[in-house]
Short mmCIF file of C-alpha atoms and ligand atoms in Angstrom, two decimals:
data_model
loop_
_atom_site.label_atom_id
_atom_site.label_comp_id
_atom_site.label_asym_id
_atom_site.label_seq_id
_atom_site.Cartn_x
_atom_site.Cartn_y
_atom_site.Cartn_z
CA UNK A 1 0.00 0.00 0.00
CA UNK A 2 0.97 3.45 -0.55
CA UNK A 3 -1.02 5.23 2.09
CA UNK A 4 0.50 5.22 5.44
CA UNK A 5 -2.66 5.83 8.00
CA UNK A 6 -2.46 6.47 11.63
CA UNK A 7 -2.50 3.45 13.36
CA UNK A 8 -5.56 4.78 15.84
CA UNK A 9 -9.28 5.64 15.50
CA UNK A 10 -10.38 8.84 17.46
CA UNK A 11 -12.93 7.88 20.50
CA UNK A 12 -13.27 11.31 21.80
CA UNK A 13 -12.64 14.84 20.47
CA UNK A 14 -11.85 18.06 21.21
CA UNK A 15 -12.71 20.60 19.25
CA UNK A 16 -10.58 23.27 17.44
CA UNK A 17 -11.37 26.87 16.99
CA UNK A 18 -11.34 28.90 13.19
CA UNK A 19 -10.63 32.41 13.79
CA UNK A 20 -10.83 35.20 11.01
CA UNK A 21 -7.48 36.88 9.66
CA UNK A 22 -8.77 40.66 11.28
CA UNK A 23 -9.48 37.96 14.80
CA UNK A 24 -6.08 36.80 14.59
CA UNK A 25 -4.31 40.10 13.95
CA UNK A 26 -6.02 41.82 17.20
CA UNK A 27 -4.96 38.86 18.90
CA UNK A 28 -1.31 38.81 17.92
CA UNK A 29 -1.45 42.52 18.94
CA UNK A 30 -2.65 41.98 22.09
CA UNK A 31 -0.57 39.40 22.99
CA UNK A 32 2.89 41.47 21.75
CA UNK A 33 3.26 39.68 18.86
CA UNK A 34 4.89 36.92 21.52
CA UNK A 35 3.47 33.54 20.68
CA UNK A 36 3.90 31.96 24.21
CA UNK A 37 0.90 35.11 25.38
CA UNK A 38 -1.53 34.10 23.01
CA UNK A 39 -4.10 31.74 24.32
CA UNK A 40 -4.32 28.26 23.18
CA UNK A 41 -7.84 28.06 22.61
CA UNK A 42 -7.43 30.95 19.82
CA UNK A 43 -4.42 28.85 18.14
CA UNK A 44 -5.88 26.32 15.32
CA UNK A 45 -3.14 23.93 15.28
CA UNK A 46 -0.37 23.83 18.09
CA UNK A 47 3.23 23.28 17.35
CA UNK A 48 4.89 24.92 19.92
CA UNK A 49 6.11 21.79 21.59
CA UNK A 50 5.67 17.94 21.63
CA UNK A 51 6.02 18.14 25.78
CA UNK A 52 3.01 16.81 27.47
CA UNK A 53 0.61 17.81 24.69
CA UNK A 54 0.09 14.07 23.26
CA UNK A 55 -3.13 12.16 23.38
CA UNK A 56 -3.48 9.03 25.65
CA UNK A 57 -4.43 6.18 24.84
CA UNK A 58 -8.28 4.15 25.60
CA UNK A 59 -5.91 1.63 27.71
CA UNK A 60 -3.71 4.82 29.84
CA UNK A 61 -6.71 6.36 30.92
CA UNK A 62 -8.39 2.64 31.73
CA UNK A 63 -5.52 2.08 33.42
CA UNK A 64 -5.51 5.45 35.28
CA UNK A 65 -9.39 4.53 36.82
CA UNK A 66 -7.26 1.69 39.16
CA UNK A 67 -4.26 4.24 40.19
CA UNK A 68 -3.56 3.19 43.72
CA UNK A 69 -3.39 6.65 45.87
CA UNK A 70 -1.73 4.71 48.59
CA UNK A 71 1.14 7.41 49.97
CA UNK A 72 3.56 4.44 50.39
CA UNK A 73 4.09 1.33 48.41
CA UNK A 74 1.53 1.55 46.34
CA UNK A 75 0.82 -1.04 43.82
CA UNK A 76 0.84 1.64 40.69
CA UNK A 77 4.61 2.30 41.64
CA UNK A 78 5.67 -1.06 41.35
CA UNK A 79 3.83 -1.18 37.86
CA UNK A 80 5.67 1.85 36.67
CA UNK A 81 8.56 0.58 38.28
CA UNK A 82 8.38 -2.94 36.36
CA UNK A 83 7.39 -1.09 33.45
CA UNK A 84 11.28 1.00 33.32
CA UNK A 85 13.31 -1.64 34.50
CA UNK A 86 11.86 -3.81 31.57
CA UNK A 87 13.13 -1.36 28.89
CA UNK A 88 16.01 0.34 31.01
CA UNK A 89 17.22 -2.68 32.88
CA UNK A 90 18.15 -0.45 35.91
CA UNK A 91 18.23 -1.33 39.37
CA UNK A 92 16.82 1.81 41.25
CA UNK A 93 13.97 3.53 39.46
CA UNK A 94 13.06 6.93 41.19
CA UNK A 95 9.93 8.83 39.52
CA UNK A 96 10.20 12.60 39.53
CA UNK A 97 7.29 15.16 38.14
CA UNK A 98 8.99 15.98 35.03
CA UNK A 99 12.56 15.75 33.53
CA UNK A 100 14.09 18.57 35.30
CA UNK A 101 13.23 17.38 38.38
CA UNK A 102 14.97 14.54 37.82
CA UNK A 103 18.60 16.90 36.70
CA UNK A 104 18.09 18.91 39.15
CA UNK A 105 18.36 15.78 42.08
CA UNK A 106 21.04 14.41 39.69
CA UNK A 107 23.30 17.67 39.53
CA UNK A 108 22.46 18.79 42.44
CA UNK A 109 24.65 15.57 44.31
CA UNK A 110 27.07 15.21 41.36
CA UNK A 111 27.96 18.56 39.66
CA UNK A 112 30.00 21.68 41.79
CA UNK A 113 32.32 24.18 40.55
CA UNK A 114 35.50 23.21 38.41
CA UNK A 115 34.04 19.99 36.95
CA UNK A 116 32.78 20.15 33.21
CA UNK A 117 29.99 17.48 32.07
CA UNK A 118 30.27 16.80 28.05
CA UNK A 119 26.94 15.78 26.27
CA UNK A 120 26.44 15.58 22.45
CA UNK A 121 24.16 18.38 22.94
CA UNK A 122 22.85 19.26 26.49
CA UNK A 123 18.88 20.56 26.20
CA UNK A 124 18.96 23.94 27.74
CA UNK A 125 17.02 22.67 31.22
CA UNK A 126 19.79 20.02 31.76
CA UNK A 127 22.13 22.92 30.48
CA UNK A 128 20.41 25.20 33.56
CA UNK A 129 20.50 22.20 35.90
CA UNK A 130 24.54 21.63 35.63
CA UNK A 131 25.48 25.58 35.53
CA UNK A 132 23.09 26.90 38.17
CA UNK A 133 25.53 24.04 40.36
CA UNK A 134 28.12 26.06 39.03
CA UNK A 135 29.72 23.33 36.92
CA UNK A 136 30.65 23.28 33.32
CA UNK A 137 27.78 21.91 30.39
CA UNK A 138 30.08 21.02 26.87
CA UNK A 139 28.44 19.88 23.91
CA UNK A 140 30.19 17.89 21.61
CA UNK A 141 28.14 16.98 18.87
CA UNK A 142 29.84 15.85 15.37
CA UNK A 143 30.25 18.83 13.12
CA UNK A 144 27.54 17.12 10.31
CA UNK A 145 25.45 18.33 13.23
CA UNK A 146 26.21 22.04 12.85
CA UNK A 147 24.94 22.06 9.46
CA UNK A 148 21.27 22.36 8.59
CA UNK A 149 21.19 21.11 5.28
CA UNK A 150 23.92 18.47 4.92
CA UNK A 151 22.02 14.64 5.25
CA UNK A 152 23.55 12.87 7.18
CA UNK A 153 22.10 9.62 9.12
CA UNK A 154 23.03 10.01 12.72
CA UNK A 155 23.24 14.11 12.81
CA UNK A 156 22.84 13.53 16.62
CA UNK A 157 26.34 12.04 16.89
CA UNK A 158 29.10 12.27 19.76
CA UNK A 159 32.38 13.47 18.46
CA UNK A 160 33.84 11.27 19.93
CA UNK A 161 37.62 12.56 19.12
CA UNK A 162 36.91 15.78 21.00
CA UNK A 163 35.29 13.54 23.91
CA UNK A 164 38.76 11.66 23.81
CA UNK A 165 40.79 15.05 24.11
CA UNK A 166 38.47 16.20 26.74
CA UNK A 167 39.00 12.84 28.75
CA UNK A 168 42.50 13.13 28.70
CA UNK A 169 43.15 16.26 30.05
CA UNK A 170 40.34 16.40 32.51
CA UNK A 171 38.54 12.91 32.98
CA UNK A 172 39.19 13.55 36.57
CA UNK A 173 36.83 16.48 37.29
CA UNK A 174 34.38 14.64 35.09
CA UNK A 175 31.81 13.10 37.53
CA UNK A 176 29.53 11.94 34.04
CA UNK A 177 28.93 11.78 30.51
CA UNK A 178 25.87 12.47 29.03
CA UNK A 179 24.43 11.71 25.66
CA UNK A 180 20.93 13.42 24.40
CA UNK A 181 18.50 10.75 22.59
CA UNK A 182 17.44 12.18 20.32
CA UNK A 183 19.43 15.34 20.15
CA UNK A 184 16.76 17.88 20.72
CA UNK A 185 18.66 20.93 20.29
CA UNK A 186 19.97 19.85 17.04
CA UNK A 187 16.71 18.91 15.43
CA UNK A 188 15.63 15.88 16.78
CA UNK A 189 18.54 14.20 15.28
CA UNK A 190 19.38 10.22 16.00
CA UNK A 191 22.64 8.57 17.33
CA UNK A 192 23.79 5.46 16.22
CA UNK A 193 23.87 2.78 18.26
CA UNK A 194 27.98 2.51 17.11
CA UNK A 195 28.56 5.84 18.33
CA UNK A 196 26.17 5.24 21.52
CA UNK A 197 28.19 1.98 22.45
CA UNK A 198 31.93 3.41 21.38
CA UNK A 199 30.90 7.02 23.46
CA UNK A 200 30.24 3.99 26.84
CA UNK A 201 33.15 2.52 26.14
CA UNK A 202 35.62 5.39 25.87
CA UNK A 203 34.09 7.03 28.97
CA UNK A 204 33.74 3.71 31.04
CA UNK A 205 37.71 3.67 30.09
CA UNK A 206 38.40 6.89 32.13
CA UNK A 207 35.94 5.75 34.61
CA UNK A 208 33.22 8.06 34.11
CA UNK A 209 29.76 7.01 34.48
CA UNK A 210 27.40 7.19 31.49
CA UNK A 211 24.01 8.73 31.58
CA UNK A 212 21.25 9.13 28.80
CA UNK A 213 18.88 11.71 28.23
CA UNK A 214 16.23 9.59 27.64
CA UNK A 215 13.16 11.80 26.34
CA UNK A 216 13.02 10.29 23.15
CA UNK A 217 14.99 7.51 23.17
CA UNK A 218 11.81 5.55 21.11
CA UNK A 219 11.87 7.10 18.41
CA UNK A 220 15.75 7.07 18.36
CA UNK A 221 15.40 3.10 18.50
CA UNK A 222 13.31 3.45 15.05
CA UNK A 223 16.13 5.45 13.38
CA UNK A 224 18.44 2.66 14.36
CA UNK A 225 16.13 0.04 13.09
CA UNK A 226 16.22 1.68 9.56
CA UNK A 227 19.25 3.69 9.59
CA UNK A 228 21.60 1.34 10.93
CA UNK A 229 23.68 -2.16 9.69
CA UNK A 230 22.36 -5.26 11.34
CA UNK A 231 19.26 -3.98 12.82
CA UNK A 232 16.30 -4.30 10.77
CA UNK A 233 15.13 -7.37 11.53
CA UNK A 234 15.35 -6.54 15.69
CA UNK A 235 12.46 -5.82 17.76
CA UNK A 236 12.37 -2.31 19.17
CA UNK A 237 12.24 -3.60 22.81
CA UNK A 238 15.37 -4.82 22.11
CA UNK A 239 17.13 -2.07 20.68
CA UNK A 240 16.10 -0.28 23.60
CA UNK A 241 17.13 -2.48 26.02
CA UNK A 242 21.02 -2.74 23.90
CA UNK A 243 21.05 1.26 24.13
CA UNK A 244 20.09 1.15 28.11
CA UNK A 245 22.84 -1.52 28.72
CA UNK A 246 25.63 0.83 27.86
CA UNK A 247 24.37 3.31 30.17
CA UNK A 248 24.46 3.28 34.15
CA UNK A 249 21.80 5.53 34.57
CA UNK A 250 19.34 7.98 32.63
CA UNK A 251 16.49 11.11 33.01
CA UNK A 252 13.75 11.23 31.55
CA UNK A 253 10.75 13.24 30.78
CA UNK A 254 8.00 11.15 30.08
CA UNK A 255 5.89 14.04 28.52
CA UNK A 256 7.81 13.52 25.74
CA UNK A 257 8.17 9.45 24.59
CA UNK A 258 6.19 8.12 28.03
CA UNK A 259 3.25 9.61 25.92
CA UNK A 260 1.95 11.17 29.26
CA UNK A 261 1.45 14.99 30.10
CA UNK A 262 3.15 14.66 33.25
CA UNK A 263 6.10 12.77 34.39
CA UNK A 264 9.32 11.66 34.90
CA UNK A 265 12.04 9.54 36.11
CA UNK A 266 15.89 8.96 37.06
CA UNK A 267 16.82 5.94 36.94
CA UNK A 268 20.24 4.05 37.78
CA UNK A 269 22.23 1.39 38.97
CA UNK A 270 24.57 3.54 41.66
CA UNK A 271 23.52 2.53 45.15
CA UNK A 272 25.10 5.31 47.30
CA UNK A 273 23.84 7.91 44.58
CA UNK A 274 20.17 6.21 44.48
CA UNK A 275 20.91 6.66 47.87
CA UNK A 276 21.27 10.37 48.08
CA UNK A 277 18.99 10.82 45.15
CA UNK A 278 16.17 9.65 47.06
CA UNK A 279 16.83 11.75 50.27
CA UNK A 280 16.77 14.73 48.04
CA UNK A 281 13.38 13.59 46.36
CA UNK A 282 11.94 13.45 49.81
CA UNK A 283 12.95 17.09 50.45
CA UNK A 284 10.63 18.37 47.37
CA UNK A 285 9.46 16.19 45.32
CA UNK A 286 7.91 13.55 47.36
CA UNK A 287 8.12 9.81 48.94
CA UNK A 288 10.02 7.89 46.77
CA UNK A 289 6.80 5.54 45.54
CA UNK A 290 5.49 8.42 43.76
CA UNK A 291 7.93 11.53 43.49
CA UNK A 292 5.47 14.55 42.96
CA UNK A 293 3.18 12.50 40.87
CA UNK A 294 -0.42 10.54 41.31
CA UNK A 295 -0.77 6.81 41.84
CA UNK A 296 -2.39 6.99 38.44
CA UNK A 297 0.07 8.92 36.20
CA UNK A 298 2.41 6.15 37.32
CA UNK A 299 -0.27 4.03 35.67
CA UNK A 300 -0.72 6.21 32.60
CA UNK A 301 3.58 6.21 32.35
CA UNK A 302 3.61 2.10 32.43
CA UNK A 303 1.28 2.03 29.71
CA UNK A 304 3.03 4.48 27.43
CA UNK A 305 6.47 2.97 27.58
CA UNK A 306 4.82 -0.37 26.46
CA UNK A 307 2.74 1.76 23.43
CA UNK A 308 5.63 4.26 22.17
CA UNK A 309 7.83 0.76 21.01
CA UNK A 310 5.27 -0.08 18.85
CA UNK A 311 6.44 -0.35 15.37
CA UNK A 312 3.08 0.85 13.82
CA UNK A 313 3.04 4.14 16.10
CA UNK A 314 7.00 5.00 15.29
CA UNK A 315 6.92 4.10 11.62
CA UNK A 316 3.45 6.65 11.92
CA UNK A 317 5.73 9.11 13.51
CA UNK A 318 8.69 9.51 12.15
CA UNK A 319 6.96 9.37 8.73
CA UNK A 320 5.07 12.76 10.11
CA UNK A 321 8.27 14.67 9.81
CA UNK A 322 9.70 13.54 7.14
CA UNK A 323 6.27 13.46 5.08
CA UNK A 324 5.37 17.86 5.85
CA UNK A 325 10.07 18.18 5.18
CA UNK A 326 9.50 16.12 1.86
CA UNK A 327 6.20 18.67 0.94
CA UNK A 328 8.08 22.01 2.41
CA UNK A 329 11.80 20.83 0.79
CA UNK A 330 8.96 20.41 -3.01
CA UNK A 331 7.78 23.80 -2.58
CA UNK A 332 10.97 25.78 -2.14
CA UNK A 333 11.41 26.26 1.71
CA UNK A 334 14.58 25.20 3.43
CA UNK A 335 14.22 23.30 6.45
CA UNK A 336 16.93 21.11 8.75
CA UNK A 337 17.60 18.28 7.01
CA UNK A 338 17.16 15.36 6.89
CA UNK A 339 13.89 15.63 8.99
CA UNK A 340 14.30 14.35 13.07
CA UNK A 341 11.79 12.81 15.14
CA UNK A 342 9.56 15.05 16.66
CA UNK A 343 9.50 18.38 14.77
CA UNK A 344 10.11 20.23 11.03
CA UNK A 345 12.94 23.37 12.08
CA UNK A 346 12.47 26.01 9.17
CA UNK A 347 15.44 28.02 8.19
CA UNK A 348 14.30 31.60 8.85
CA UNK A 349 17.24 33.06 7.43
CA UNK A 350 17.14 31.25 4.00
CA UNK A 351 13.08 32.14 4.05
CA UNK A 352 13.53 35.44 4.39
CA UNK A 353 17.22 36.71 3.21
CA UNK A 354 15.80 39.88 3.10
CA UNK A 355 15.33 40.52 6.68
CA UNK A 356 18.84 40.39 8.92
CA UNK A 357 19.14 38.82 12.23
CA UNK A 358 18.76 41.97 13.65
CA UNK A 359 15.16 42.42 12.77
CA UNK A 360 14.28 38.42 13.95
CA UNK A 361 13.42 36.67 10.95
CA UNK A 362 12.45 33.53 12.81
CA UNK A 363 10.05 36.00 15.53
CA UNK A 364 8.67 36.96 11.81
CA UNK A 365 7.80 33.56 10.72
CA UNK A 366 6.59 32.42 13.69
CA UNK A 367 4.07 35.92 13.48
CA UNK A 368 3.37 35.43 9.59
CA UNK A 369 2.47 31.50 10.57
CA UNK A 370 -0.01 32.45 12.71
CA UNK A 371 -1.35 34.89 11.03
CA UNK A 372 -1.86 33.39 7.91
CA UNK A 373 -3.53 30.20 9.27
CA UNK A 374 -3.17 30.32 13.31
CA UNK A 375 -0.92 27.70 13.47
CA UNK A 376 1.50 28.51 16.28
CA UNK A 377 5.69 27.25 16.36
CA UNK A 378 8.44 28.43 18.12
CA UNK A 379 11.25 30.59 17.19
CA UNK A 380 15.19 29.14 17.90
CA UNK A 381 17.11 31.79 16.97
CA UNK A 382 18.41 35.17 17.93
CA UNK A 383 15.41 35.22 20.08
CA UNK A 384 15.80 32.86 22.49
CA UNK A 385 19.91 32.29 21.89
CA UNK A 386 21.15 35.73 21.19
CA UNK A 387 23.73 37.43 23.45
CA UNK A 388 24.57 40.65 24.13
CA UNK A 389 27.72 42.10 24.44
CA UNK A 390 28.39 43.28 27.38
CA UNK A 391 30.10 46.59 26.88
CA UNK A 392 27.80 47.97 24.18
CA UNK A 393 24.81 46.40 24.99
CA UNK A 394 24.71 45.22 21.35
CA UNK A 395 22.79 41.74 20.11
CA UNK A 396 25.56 39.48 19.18
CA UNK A 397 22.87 36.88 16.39
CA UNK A 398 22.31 33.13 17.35
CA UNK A 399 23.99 30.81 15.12
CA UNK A 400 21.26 29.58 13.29
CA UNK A 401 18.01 31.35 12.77
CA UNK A 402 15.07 28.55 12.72
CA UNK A 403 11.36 28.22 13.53
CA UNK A 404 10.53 24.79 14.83
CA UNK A 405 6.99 23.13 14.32
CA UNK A 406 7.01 20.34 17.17
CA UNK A 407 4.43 17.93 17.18
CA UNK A 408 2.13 16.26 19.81
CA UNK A 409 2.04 12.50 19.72
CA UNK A 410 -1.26 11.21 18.11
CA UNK A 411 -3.09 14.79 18.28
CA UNK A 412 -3.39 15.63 14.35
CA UNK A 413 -4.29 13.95 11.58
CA UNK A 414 -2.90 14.30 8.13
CA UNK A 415 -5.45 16.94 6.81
CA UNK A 416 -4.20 18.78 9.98
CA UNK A 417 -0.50 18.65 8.63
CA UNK A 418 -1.39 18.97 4.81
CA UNK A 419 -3.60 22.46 5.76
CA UNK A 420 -0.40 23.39 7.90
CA UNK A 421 1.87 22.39 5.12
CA UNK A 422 -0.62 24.92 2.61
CA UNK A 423 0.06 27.81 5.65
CA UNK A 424 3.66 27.50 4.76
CA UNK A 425 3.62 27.63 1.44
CA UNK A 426 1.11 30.33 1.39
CA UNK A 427 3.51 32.51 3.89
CA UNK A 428 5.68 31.42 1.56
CA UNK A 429 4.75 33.14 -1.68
CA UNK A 430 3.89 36.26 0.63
CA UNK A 431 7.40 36.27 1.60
CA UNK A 432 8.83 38.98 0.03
CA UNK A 433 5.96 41.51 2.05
CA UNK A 434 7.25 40.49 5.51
CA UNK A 435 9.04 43.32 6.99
CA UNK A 436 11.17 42.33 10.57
CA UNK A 437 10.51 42.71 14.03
CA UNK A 438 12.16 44.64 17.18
CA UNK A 439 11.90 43.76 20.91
CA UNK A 440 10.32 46.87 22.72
CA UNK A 441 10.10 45.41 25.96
CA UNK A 442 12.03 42.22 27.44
CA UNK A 443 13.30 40.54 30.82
CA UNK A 444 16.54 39.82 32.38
CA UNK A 445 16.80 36.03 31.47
CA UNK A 446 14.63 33.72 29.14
CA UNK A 447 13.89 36.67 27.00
CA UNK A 448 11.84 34.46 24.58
CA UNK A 449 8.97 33.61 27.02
CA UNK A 450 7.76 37.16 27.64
CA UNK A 451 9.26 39.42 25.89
CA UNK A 452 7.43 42.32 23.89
CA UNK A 453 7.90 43.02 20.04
CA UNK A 454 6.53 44.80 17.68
CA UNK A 455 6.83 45.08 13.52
CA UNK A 456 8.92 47.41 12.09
CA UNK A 457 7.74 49.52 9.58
CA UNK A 458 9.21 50.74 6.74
C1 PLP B 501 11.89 18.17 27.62
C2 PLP B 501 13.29 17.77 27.80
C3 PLP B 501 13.90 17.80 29.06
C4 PLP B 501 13.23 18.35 30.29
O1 PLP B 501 12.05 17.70 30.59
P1 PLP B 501 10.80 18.44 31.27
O2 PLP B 501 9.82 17.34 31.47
O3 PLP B 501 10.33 19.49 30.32
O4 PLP B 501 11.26 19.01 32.56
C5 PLP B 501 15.20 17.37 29.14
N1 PLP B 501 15.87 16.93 28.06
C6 PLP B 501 15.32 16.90 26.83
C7 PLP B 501 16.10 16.39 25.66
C8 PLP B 501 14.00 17.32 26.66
O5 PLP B 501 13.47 17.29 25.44
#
């Protein structure tokens, strides 16, 4: 067959809203032309992030109805417990509320001042975690990674000759090595399970634990099943459970492939740090049977770990991606390539060349999206990564300037993507009428979340 459907029927809806072009424009005024103040109800279709916005499934929310509320040792724990050490294979299992609450335990007992943790690419929470505990975050990602339109099969990759270096000279004020699965930050990009294994093997050499980043580290297995030599004909239980054994510990989000909107976990093997871990998760998160969350979203996370290896839902999913890239890449528009797992990143720069990182071309898109069809994404540029210098006061541009379109896990339908894909296109041919944007208002740190801008008019 040539159609590819989504492998689930809809039993229960939730309506979207139209809005009219003048609606839409009052809107984006009133909300400072800042996508993260406009209300979700008046956005048609919501890219802004794949965290927590996914649909359950008929058996999560069955299984949420027997969620034992018990405060300790309650039988939902040991389900979600089961449910991680079956993929992970780890011995201590400590659920959190979300991912960062699971860095935040992790660095809080491991990182301090003069010791530097290298990642591939760390996401900018686990970034926060390590630095506000005043150690150093490195990312060492391959340089095929750096470059948005050079294909590549495993963009996500460690460099694992600048890990080496970085071993040598300093492996002992390196408490851990992390590797991001997929690479977030660089586009949702895979790792190989070669350079997962070889990046365990250099730092288990020096003695350094290993530790994934496990928010997506489904639909990573799925690029390894089709990407990689010698595992096509492997379940994706097992690939999972061959990526987990190099590792002696991970963090996880499970609002992102625990296809849950809220929930985490560390997990590891380390009994004096499981140790301290857990006293720290009974300072603020919680006993350690349910660490900040409900008998029941333990439930709901047990369930999704089992659903997000199936191959029907990650052949679905990954297909997404690359099937809006493949009708984008057709009509002209340059986007990150080739397309990751969980979200299309437009190149803002290459859409509109006319409009200089100064003026925000990807705050511009991100505007013209939503005007043109309410659909809302995110801007990763000069926005959220620019710096300023510190004498002048001057924006110093982000390297890349990109608009990302993330998407929640069995939410839309393909008519949702193909009118999305038709926004783009439209914006598109419109493109040489955008005119940039300037901040007129913005805050000390995280600029991107509330800061005010406005168009510029020529
Ligand atoms: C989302 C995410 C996190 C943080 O998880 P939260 O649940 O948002 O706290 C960490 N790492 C990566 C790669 C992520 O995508």
């Amino acid at each position: 067959m040539k159609n590819l459907i989504e492998p689930f029927k809809i039993k229960m809806v939730e309506s979207i809203r139209q809005t009219t072009a003048k609606q839409r424009l009052a809107i984006l005024k009133t909300a400072e032309y800042n996508l993260f103040m406009v209300r979700a109800e008046d956005v048609l279709i919501d890219y802004l992030t794949d965290s927590g916005t996914g649909a359950m499934s008929d058996r999560q929310w069955g299984a949420m109805m027997i969620g034992d509320e018990a405060y300790a040792g309650s039988r939902s724990f040991f389900r979600f417990e089961k449910a991680v050490r079956n993929i992970t294979g780890f011995k201590h299992i400590i659920p959190t509320h979300q991912g960062r609450a699971a860095e935040r335990i992790l660095f809080s007992i491991i990182a301090k001042s003069g010791l530097i943790i290298p990642s591939n690419t760390h996401f900018d929470t686990t970034r926060a975690n390590i630095e506000y505990n005043k150690a150093e975050a490195i990312d060492l990602v391959i340089p095929e990674g750096k470059i948005p339109d050079l294909v590549h099969p495993f963009k996500g990759s460690m460099d694992l000759g600048k890990l080496d270096n970085l071993l040598k000279k300093h492996h002992k004020n390196i408490p851990l090595g992390m590797m991001t699965v997929t690479n977030n930050s660089g586009g949702g990009q895979p790792l190989s399970m070669e350079n997962i294994r070889a990046t365990s093997k250099l730092l288990h050499k020096y003695k350094v634990p290993f530790f994934l980043d496990a928010c997506r580290f489904a639909e990573n297995c799925w690029f390894i099943k089709t990407r990689e030599k010698g595992y096509q004909k492997k379940g994706l239980l097992d690939i999972a459970r061959e990526m987990f054994s190099y590792a002696d510990g991970c963090t996880m989000s499970a609002k992102k492939d625990g296809m849950v909107n809220m929930g985490g976990f560390l997990a590891l093997n380390d009994d004096s740090l499981a140790m301290q871990a857990r006293n720290l998760l009974i300072l603020t998160e919680g006993f350690p049977s349910y660490g900040g969350l409900a008998g029941r979203d333990l439930e709901a996370i047990a369930v999704g770990l089992e659903e997000v290896l199936h191959e029907d839902y990650l052949r679905y999913r990954i297909r997404t991606a690359e099937y809006m890239g493949e009708q984008l890449l057709a009509a002209g528009v340059s986007i990150i390539r080739p397309t990751g797992g969980h979200a299309v990143y437009i190149d803002a720069k290459a859409f509109y060349p006319h409009i200089p990182p100064s003026q925000y071309p990807g705050q511009t898109l991100v505007c013209e999206l939503y005007k043109q069809g309410g659909i809302r994404g995110v801007e990763i540029g000069s926005v959220m990564f620019g710096k300023k210098n510190p004498k002048t006061g001057a924006d110093i541009p982000a390297a890349m300037e990109l608009v990302r379109l993330a998407f929640p896990r069995r939410v839309y339908t393909q008519s949702h993507f193909d009118f999305a894909i038709e926004v783009i296109i439209n914006t598109f041919a419109d493109r040489e009428k955008a005119k940039g944007m300037k901040i007129t208002w913005e805050p000390p740190f995280l600029r991107h979340f509330t800061a005010h801008f406005a168009p510029i008019s020529r």
